[in-house]
Amino acid sequence: MVNRRNFLKSSAAVVVGGLVANQLITSCTAPAPKKKIGLQLYSLRDAMKEDVKGTLKKVADMGYSTVETAGYNDGLIYGMAPIEFKKNVEGLGMKVTSAHLGQTYSKEKEVEVMEWWKKACDAHAALGVKYMVQPFMPVNDQTTIEDIKMYCDYFNSVGFETAASGGIAFGYHNHSFEFRKIGDQLIYDYMLENTSPNHVFFEMDVYWLQEGGQSPAEYINKYAGRFPVLHIKDEKEIGVSGKMDFKPIFEAAYSKGLKEYYVEVEQYTNNDPFASVKQSFDYLAKAEYVK
Ligand code: MG
């Protein structure tokens, strides 16, 4: 007679047996775990202007896990309320983890600029990002080291503000002009040494740093901990130019605490941004050195 206790015992045995069988099947047939690859949405800037939701859907379908925005204006993200943009991205199985935005600074407009950041912090706290990144600063032949120091102090203040907004970290993203010298001082090194590690991180664009004549891996090792986030960029699609050796970059970055990276494509071999962004994803998805 099957009483309740025996019935439960035998059911448990079946369930356990089922789990074991499933695990064996899974270990033989499951694909490698999906890599967390991010995209800087500037890569699809024209499409994002025309159709935000449709573009994000295509990005999710390619396999990207995270996105970094480049569409903040007056409290809105690509014209949408931050919470709506966040819901949209999350509904596609992705996360919005970072945002590009910024303001130039002068002593005269300090109050106005910091008010701009306060409003931006509210919007990005609602968006739920971990990082807010300024991707530019004015540098020309007349720029002095005092001008750079002023920007370092400014970035420290902005980082203080973003940290107060739900612990968002503030970063600076380079191009190649930061690798000019003023006197014998390399601008980028001066910035690394004159910003607070507690308030300013550096989102290294590995392509632009290399175009500036430097080695991304050497910088990551030398200034350990300052580069938690990278822009993985090439001249066009990732891996196509042959100029970039991404393996030592990833190896150095992983060993020094890499948290996130975003693919960025600015130029397109066949004038097809979606194809270029997909090709770049596939390159990293296949690369054995990318975890
Ligand atoms: Mg970049």
mmCIF file of C-alpha atoms and ligand atoms in Angstrom:
data_model
loop_
_atom_site.group_PDB
_atom_site.id
_atom_site.type_symbol
_atom_site.label_atom_id
_atom_site.label_comp_id
_atom_site.label_asym_id
_atom_site.label_seq_id
_atom_site.Cartn_x
_atom_site.Cartn_y
_atom_site.Cartn_z
ATOM 1 C CA MET A 1 0.000 0.000 0.000
ATOM 2 C CA VAL A 2 1.372 3.415 -0.871
ATOM 3 C CA ASN A 3 0.909 5.558 2.195
ATOM 4 C CA ARG A 4 1.620 9.287 2.213
ATOM 5 C CA ARG A 5 5.130 8.908 3.651
ATOM 6 C CA ASN A 6 6.183 6.313 1.063
ATOM 7 C CA PHE A 7 4.592 8.316 -1.723
ATOM 8 C CA LEU A 8 6.622 11.407 -0.719
ATOM 9 C CA LYS A 9 9.796 9.312 -0.448
ATOM 10 C CA SER A 10 9.402 7.812 -3.899
ATOM 11 C CA SER A 11 8.455 11.179 -5.434
ATOM 12 C CA ALA A 12 11.586 12.713 -3.947
ATOM 13 C CA ALA A 13 13.696 9.930 -5.430
ATOM 14 C CA VAL A 14 12.217 10.571 -8.862
ATOM 15 C CA VAL A 15 12.824 14.304 -8.584
ATOM 16 C CA VAL A 16 16.414 13.778 -7.435
ATOM 17 C CA GLY A 17 16.987 11.275 -10.229
ATOM 18 C CA GLY A 18 15.529 13.779 -12.685
ATOM 19 C CA LEU A 19 17.839 16.515 -11.477
ATOM 20 C CA VAL A 20 20.890 14.288 -11.780
ATOM 21 C CA ALA A 21 19.881 13.271 -15.280
ATOM 22 C CA ASN A 22 19.253 16.921 -16.241
ATOM 23 C CA GLN A 23 22.596 18.024 -14.857
ATOM 24 C CA LEU A 24 24.402 15.345 -16.819
ATOM 25 C CA ILE A 25 22.622 16.386 -20.009
ATOM 26 C CA THR A 26 23.289 20.064 -19.307
ATOM 27 C CA SER A 27 26.996 19.540 -18.696
ATOM 28 C CA CYS A 28 27.343 17.771 -22.029
ATOM 29 C CA THR A 29 25.264 20.042 -24.235
ATOM 30 C CA ALA A 30 24.996 23.534 -22.708
ATOM 31 C CA PRO A 31 26.691 26.371 -24.598
ATOM 32 C CA ALA A 32 29.321 28.423 -22.791
ATOM 33 C CA PRO A 33 27.778 30.992 -20.437
ATOM 34 C CA LYS A 34 26.821 34.201 -22.205
ATOM 35 C CA LYS A 35 29.478 36.905 -21.997
ATOM 36 C CA LYS A 36 28.428 40.258 -20.595
ATOM 37 C CA ILE A 37 29.252 42.553 -23.499
ATOM 38 C CA GLY A 38 28.132 46.182 -23.445
ATOM 39 C CA LEU A 39 27.466 48.693 -26.199
ATOM 40 C CA GLN A 40 27.962 52.455 -26.244
ATOM 41 C CA LEU A 41 24.785 53.543 -28.053
ATOM 42 C CA TYR A 42 26.682 56.316 -29.842
ATOM 43 C CA SER A 43 27.615 53.430 -32.167
ATOM 44 C CA LEU A 44 24.011 53.579 -33.453
ATOM 45 C CA ARG A 45 23.511 57.312 -33.065
ATOM 46 C CA ASP A 46 21.437 57.890 -36.213
ATOM 47 C CA ALA A 47 19.155 54.918 -35.547
ATOM 48 C CA MET A 48 18.680 56.039 -31.927
ATOM 49 C CA LYS A 49 17.413 59.391 -33.233
ATOM 50 C CA GLU A 50 14.864 57.707 -35.491
ATOM 51 C CA ASP A 51 13.606 54.756 -33.440
ATOM 52 C CA VAL A 52 14.778 54.270 -29.859
ATOM 53 C CA LYS A 53 12.738 51.169 -29.016
ATOM 54 C CA GLY A 54 13.340 49.401 -32.329
ATOM 55 C CA THR A 55 17.078 50.082 -32.134
ATOM 56 C CA LEU A 56 17.341 48.781 -28.571
ATOM 57 C CA LYS A 57 15.483 45.619 -29.621
ATOM 58 C CA LYS A 58 18.056 44.999 -32.353
ATOM 59 C CA VAL A 59 20.896 45.536 -29.845
ATOM 60 C CA ALA A 60 19.356 42.970 -27.467
ATOM 61 C CA ASP A 61 18.851 40.507 -30.333
ATOM 62 C CA MET A 62 22.551 40.764 -31.238
ATOM 63 C CA GLY A 63 23.388 39.501 -27.738
ATOM 64 C CA TYR A 64 24.506 42.647 -25.904
ATOM 65 C CA SER A 65 23.820 42.627 -22.145
ATOM 66 C CA THR A 66 24.414 46.232 -21.153
ATOM 67 C CA VAL A 67 24.198 49.654 -22.747
ATOM 68 C CA GLU A 68 25.838 53.001 -22.119
ATOM 69 C CA THR A 69 23.745 55.948 -23.233
ATOM 70 C CA ALA A 70 24.820 59.093 -25.074
ATOM 71 C CA GLY A 71 21.474 60.864 -25.287
ATOM 72 C CA TYR A 72 20.897 62.999 -22.195
ATOM 73 C CA ASN A 73 19.154 66.325 -22.544
ATOM 74 C CA ASP A 74 17.243 68.360 -19.991
ATOM 75 C CA GLY A 75 16.209 65.504 -17.689
ATOM 76 C CA LEU A 76 15.404 63.089 -20.535
ATOM 77 C CA ILE A 77 17.254 60.110 -22.014
ATOM 78 C CA TYR A 78 16.822 59.970 -25.806
ATOM 79 C CA GLY A 79 13.692 62.060 -25.299
ATOM 80 C CA MET A 80 12.184 59.580 -22.819
ATOM 81 C CA ALA A 81 11.627 59.819 -19.071
ATOM 82 C CA PRO A 82 14.592 57.953 -17.495
ATOM 83 C CA ILE A 83 12.312 55.378 -15.839
ATOM 84 C CA GLU A 84 10.641 54.636 -19.190
ATOM 85 C CA PHE A 85 13.986 54.196 -20.933
ATOM 86 C CA LYS A 86 15.162 51.892 -18.124
ATOM 87 C CA LYS A 87 11.968 49.788 -18.326
ATOM 88 C CA ASN A 88 12.360 49.483 -22.056
ATOM 89 C CA VAL A 89 15.953 48.269 -21.845
ATOM 90 C CA GLU A 90 15.196 45.879 -18.982
ATOM 91 C CA GLY A 91 12.145 44.529 -20.812
ATOM 92 C CA LEU A 92 14.592 43.397 -23.509
ATOM 93 C CA GLY A 93 16.751 41.576 -20.948
ATOM 94 C CA MET A 94 19.513 44.202 -20.879
ATOM 95 C CA LYS A 95 20.632 46.779 -18.306
ATOM 96 C CA VAL A 96 21.536 50.472 -18.593
ATOM 97 C CA THR A 97 24.745 50.679 -16.606
ATOM 98 C CA SER A 98 26.457 53.873 -17.758
ATOM 99 C CA ALA A 99 25.810 57.228 -19.410
ATOM 100 C CA HIS A 100 27.809 59.824 -21.316
ATOM 101 C CA LEU A 101 27.008 63.477 -20.713
ATOM 102 C CA GLY A 102 28.890 66.589 -19.834
ATOM 103 C CA GLN A 103 29.400 70.309 -19.550
ATOM 104 C CA THR A 104 32.313 72.605 -20.146
ATOM 105 C CA TYR A 105 33.351 74.613 -17.107
ATOM 106 C CA SER A 106 34.314 78.147 -16.284
ATOM 107 C CA LYS A 107 34.540 79.880 -12.930
ATOM 108 C CA GLU A 108 31.924 82.419 -14.082
ATOM 109 C CA LYS A 109 29.262 79.792 -14.799
ATOM 110 C CA GLU A 110 30.089 77.433 -11.918
ATOM 111 C CA VAL A 111 26.699 77.755 -10.177
ATOM 112 C CA GLU A 112 24.803 77.134 -13.418
ATOM 113 C CA VAL A 113 27.005 74.169 -14.339
ATOM 114 C CA MET A 114 26.619 72.498 -10.958
ATOM 115 C CA GLU A 115 22.843 73.018 -11.106
ATOM 116 C CA TRP A 116 22.939 71.271 -14.505
ATOM 117 C CA TRP A 117 24.755 68.331 -12.895
ATOM 118 C CA LYS A 118 22.281 68.150 -9.992
ATOM 119 C CA LYS A 119 19.398 67.789 -12.423
ATOM 120 C CA ALA A 120 21.401 65.263 -14.458
ATOM 121 C CA CYS A 121 22.156 63.273 -11.284
ATOM 122 C CA ASP A 122 18.437 63.030 -10.475
ATOM 123 C CA ALA A 123 17.705 61.779 -13.989
ATOM 124 C CA HIS A 124 20.524 59.228 -13.901
ATOM 125 C CA ALA A 125 19.625 57.998 -10.420
ATOM 126 C CA ALA A 126 16.165 57.247 -11.872
ATOM 127 C CA LEU A 127 17.823 55.599 -14.877
ATOM 128 C CA GLY A 128 19.694 53.364 -12.410
ATOM 129 C CA VAL A 129 23.189 53.689 -13.886
ATOM 130 C CA LYS A 130 26.365 52.898 -11.955
ATOM 131 C CA TYR A 131 28.481 55.338 -13.958
ATOM 132 C CA MET A 132 28.175 58.863 -15.375
ATOM 133 C CA VAL A 133 30.975 59.806 -17.749
ATOM 134 C CA GLN A 134 32.059 63.079 -19.319
ATOM 135 C CA PRO A 135 33.624 62.359 -22.716
ATOM 136 C CA PHE A 136 35.263 65.711 -23.519
ATOM 137 C CA MET A 137 37.038 68.789 -22.259
ATOM 138 C CA PRO A 138 38.435 71.756 -24.154
ATOM 139 C CA VAL A 139 42.136 71.495 -24.994
ATOM 140 C CA ASN A 140 43.929 73.615 -27.591
ATOM 141 C CA ASP A 141 47.378 75.084 -28.210
ATOM 142 C CA GLN A 142 46.752 77.824 -25.638
ATOM 143 C CA THR A 143 45.663 75.440 -22.852
ATOM 144 C CA THR A 144 47.826 75.766 -19.738
ATOM 145 C CA ILE A 145 48.450 73.305 -16.930
ATOM 146 C CA GLU A 146 46.377 75.649 -14.708
ATOM 147 C CA ASP A 147 43.433 75.094 -17.104
ATOM 148 C CA ILE A 148 43.856 71.328 -16.701
ATOM 149 C CA LYS A 149 44.076 71.709 -12.918
ATOM 150 C CA MET A 150 40.802 73.676 -13.019
ATOM 151 C CA TYR A 151 39.166 70.766 -14.864
ATOM 152 C CA CYS A 152 40.585 68.257 -12.374
ATOM 153 C CA ASP A 153 39.027 70.248 -9.520
ATOM 154 C CA TYR A 154 35.771 70.500 -11.486
ATOM 155 C CA PHE A 155 35.687 66.736 -12.108
ATOM 156 C CA ASN A 156 36.364 66.106 -8.402
ATOM 157 C CA SER A 157 33.329 68.274 -7.577
ATOM 158 C CA VAL A 158 31.128 66.523 -10.132
ATOM 159 C CA GLY A 159 32.238 63.134 -8.776
ATOM 160 C CA PHE A 160 31.330 64.262 -5.284
ATOM 161 C CA GLU A 161 27.871 65.198 -6.582
ATOM 162 C CA THR A 162 27.239 61.951 -8.498
ATOM 163 C CA ALA A 163 28.422 59.858 -5.517
ATOM 164 C CA ALA A 164 25.857 61.661 -3.376
ATOM 165 C CA SER A 165 23.172 60.652 -5.910
ATOM 166 C CA GLY A 166 22.799 57.030 -4.955
ATOM 167 C CA GLY A 167 26.471 56.201 -5.241
ATOM 168 C CA ILE A 168 26.958 56.837 -8.953
ATOM 169 C CA ALA A 169 30.642 56.898 -9.893
ATOM 170 C CA PHE A 170 31.874 59.705 -12.147
ATOM 171 C CA GLY A 171 34.394 59.107 -14.886
ATOM 172 C CA TYR A 172 36.268 60.875 -17.662
ATOM 173 C CA HIS A 173 36.531 59.356 -21.154
ATOM 174 C CA ASN A 174 39.591 60.194 -23.262
ATOM 175 C CA HIS A 175 40.219 60.815 -26.925
ATOM 176 C CA SER A 176 43.807 61.303 -28.139
ATOM 177 C CA PHE A 177 44.332 65.008 -27.369
ATOM 178 C CA GLU A 178 44.858 64.128 -23.682
ATOM 179 C CA PHE A 179 48.197 62.604 -24.720
ATOM 180 C CA ARG A 180 49.610 65.958 -25.763
ATOM 181 C CA LYS A 181 52.199 67.522 -23.521
ATOM 182 C CA ILE A 182 52.026 70.924 -21.895
ATOM 183 C CA GLY A 183 55.686 71.677 -21.227
ATOM 184 C CA ASP A 184 56.972 68.250 -20.233
ATOM 185 C CA GLN A 185 53.684 67.201 -18.634
ATOM 186 C CA LEU A 186 51.428 64.666 -20.358
ATOM 187 C CA ILE A 187 47.867 65.937 -19.852
ATOM 188 C CA TYR A 188 46.348 62.501 -19.152
ATOM 189 C CA ASP A 189 48.926 61.607 -16.491
ATOM 190 C CA TYR A 190 48.422 64.989 -14.866
ATOM 191 C CA MET A 191 44.675 64.290 -14.742
ATOM 192 C CA LEU A 192 45.193 60.840 -13.231
ATOM 193 C CA GLU A 193 47.452 62.335 -10.577
ATOM 194 C CA ASN A 194 45.353 65.427 -9.803
ATOM 195 C CA THR A 195 41.892 63.885 -9.482
ATOM 196 C CA SER A 196 40.728 61.971 -6.442
ATOM 197 C CA PRO A 197 40.485 58.196 -6.963
ATOM 198 C CA ASN A 198 37.457 58.373 -4.666
ATOM 199 C CA HIS A 199 35.613 60.763 -6.978
ATOM 200 C CA VAL A 200 36.931 60.317 -10.514
ATOM 201 C CA PHE A 201 37.617 57.141 -12.457
ATOM 202 C CA PHE A 202 38.863 56.973 -16.033
ATOM 203 C CA GLU A 203 36.893 55.204 -18.739
ATOM 204 C CA MET A 204 39.776 54.399 -21.024
ATOM 205 C CA ASP A 205 38.994 54.425 -24.726
ATOM 206 C CA VAL A 206 41.679 51.941 -25.704
ATOM 207 C CA TYR A 207 41.729 52.959 -29.371
ATOM 208 C CA TRP A 208 42.077 56.692 -28.712
ATOM 209 C CA LEU A 209 44.722 56.097 -26.052
ATOM 210 C CA GLN A 210 46.723 54.045 -28.547
ATOM 211 C CA GLU A 211 46.187 56.717 -31.225
ATOM 212 C CA GLY A 212 47.682 59.088 -28.658
ATOM 213 C CA GLY A 213 50.868 57.006 -28.852
ATOM 214 C CA GLN A 214 50.411 55.009 -25.644
ATOM 215 C CA SER A 215 49.869 51.398 -24.563
ATOM 216 C CA PRO A 216 46.465 50.675 -22.978
ATOM 217 C CA ALA A 217 47.774 47.646 -21.026
ATOM 218 C CA GLU A 218 50.719 49.626 -19.629
ATOM 219 C CA TYR A 219 48.377 52.363 -18.383
ATOM 220 C CA ILE A 220 46.005 49.842 -16.811
ATOM 221 C CA ASN A 221 48.929 48.274 -14.941
ATOM 222 C CA LYS A 222 50.597 51.547 -13.989
ATOM 223 C CA TYR A 223 47.445 53.234 -12.665
ATOM 224 C CA ALA A 224 45.837 50.103 -11.224
ATOM 225 C CA GLY A 225 42.267 50.576 -10.111
ATOM 226 C CA ARG A 226 41.643 53.816 -12.022
ATOM 227 C CA PHE A 227 40.152 52.051 -15.066
ATOM 228 C CA PRO A 228 37.139 49.988 -13.929
ATOM 229 C CA VAL A 229 35.393 50.674 -17.246
ATOM 230 C CA LEU A 230 36.746 50.519 -20.807
ATOM 231 C CA HIS A 231 35.663 51.520 -24.268
ATOM 232 C CA ILE A 232 36.610 48.657 -26.546
ATOM 233 C CA LYS A 233 37.111 50.436 -29.826
ATOM 234 C CA ASP A 234 38.979 49.980 -33.078
ATOM 235 C CA GLU A 235 39.260 52.200 -36.128
ATOM 236 C CA LYS A 236 35.998 50.696 -37.425
ATOM 237 C CA GLU A 237 34.595 47.287 -36.373
ATOM 238 C CA ILE A 238 36.404 45.561 -33.489
ATOM 239 C CA GLY A 239 39.320 43.470 -34.712
ATOM 240 C CA VAL A 240 39.256 44.626 -38.343
ATOM 241 C CA SER A 241 42.028 47.243 -38.609
ATOM 242 C CA GLY A 242 44.734 44.924 -37.285
ATOM 243 C CA LYS A 243 46.098 47.883 -35.293
ATOM 244 C CA MET A 244 44.651 46.816 -31.957
ATOM 245 C CA ASP A 245 45.872 43.856 -29.885
ATOM 246 C CA PHE A 246 42.946 43.369 -27.498
ATOM 247 C CA LYS A 247 44.315 40.291 -25.689
ATOM 248 C CA PRO A 248 46.878 42.045 -23.438
ATOM 249 C CA ILE A 249 44.351 44.829 -22.824
ATOM 250 C CA PHE A 250 41.713 42.423 -21.513
ATOM 251 C CA GLU A 251 44.293 40.452 -19.526
ATOM 252 C CA ALA A 252 45.591 43.593 -17.803
ATOM 253 C CA ALA A 253 42.068 44.908 -17.241
ATOM 254 C CA TYR A 254 40.791 41.674 -15.664
ATOM 255 C CA SER A 255 43.810 41.527 -13.373
ATOM 256 C CA LYS A 256 43.169 45.106 -12.218
ATOM 257 C CA GLY A 257 39.455 44.869 -11.479
ATOM 258 C CA LEU A 258 37.580 45.524 -14.739
ATOM 259 C CA LYS A 259 33.866 45.996 -14.007
ATOM 260 C CA GLU A 260 32.312 46.867 -17.371
ATOM 261 C CA TYR A 261 33.291 47.513 -20.954
ATOM 262 C CA TYR A 262 31.410 48.926 -23.886
ATOM 263 C CA VAL A 263 31.975 48.321 -27.563
ATOM 264 C CA GLU A 264 32.072 51.545 -29.528
ATOM 265 C CA VAL A 265 31.973 51.746 -33.313
ATOM 266 C CA GLU A 266 32.295 55.181 -34.864
ATOM 267 C CA GLN A 267 33.050 54.340 -38.515
ATOM 268 C CA TYR A 268 31.535 51.572 -40.605
ATOM 269 C CA THR A 269 33.175 49.559 -43.377
ATOM 270 C CA ASN A 270 29.965 49.051 -45.350
ATOM 271 C CA ASN A 271 28.092 52.090 -44.095
ATOM 272 C CA ASP A 272 25.849 49.746 -42.113
ATOM 273 C CA PRO A 273 26.090 50.552 -38.398
ATOM 274 C CA PHE A 274 23.946 47.586 -37.318
ATOM 275 C CA ALA A 275 26.127 45.123 -39.246
ATOM 276 C CA SER A 276 29.290 46.706 -37.789
ATOM 277 C CA VAL A 277 27.945 46.590 -34.235
ATOM 278 C CA LYS A 278 26.906 42.929 -34.654
ATOM 279 C CA GLN A 279 30.280 42.014 -36.209
ATOM 280 C CA SER A 280 32.023 43.629 -33.214
ATOM 281 C CA PHE A 281 29.892 41.640 -30.763
ATOM 282 C CA ASP A 282 30.657 38.394 -32.595
ATOM 283 C CA TYR A 283 34.396 39.131 -32.538
ATOM 284 C CA LEU A 284 34.445 39.499 -28.734
ATOM 285 C CA ALA A 285 32.009 36.636 -28.176
ATOM 286 C CA LYS A 286 34.442 34.337 -30.036
ATOM 287 C CA ALA A 287 37.666 35.721 -28.500
ATOM 288 C CA GLU A 288 38.947 33.214 -25.923
ATOM 289 C CA TYR A 289 40.574 35.941 -23.821
ATOM 290 C CA VAL A 290 37.237 37.727 -23.292
ATOM 291 C CA LYS A 291 35.419 36.286 -20.285
HETATM 292 MG MG MG B 1 35.012 56.004 -26.827
#
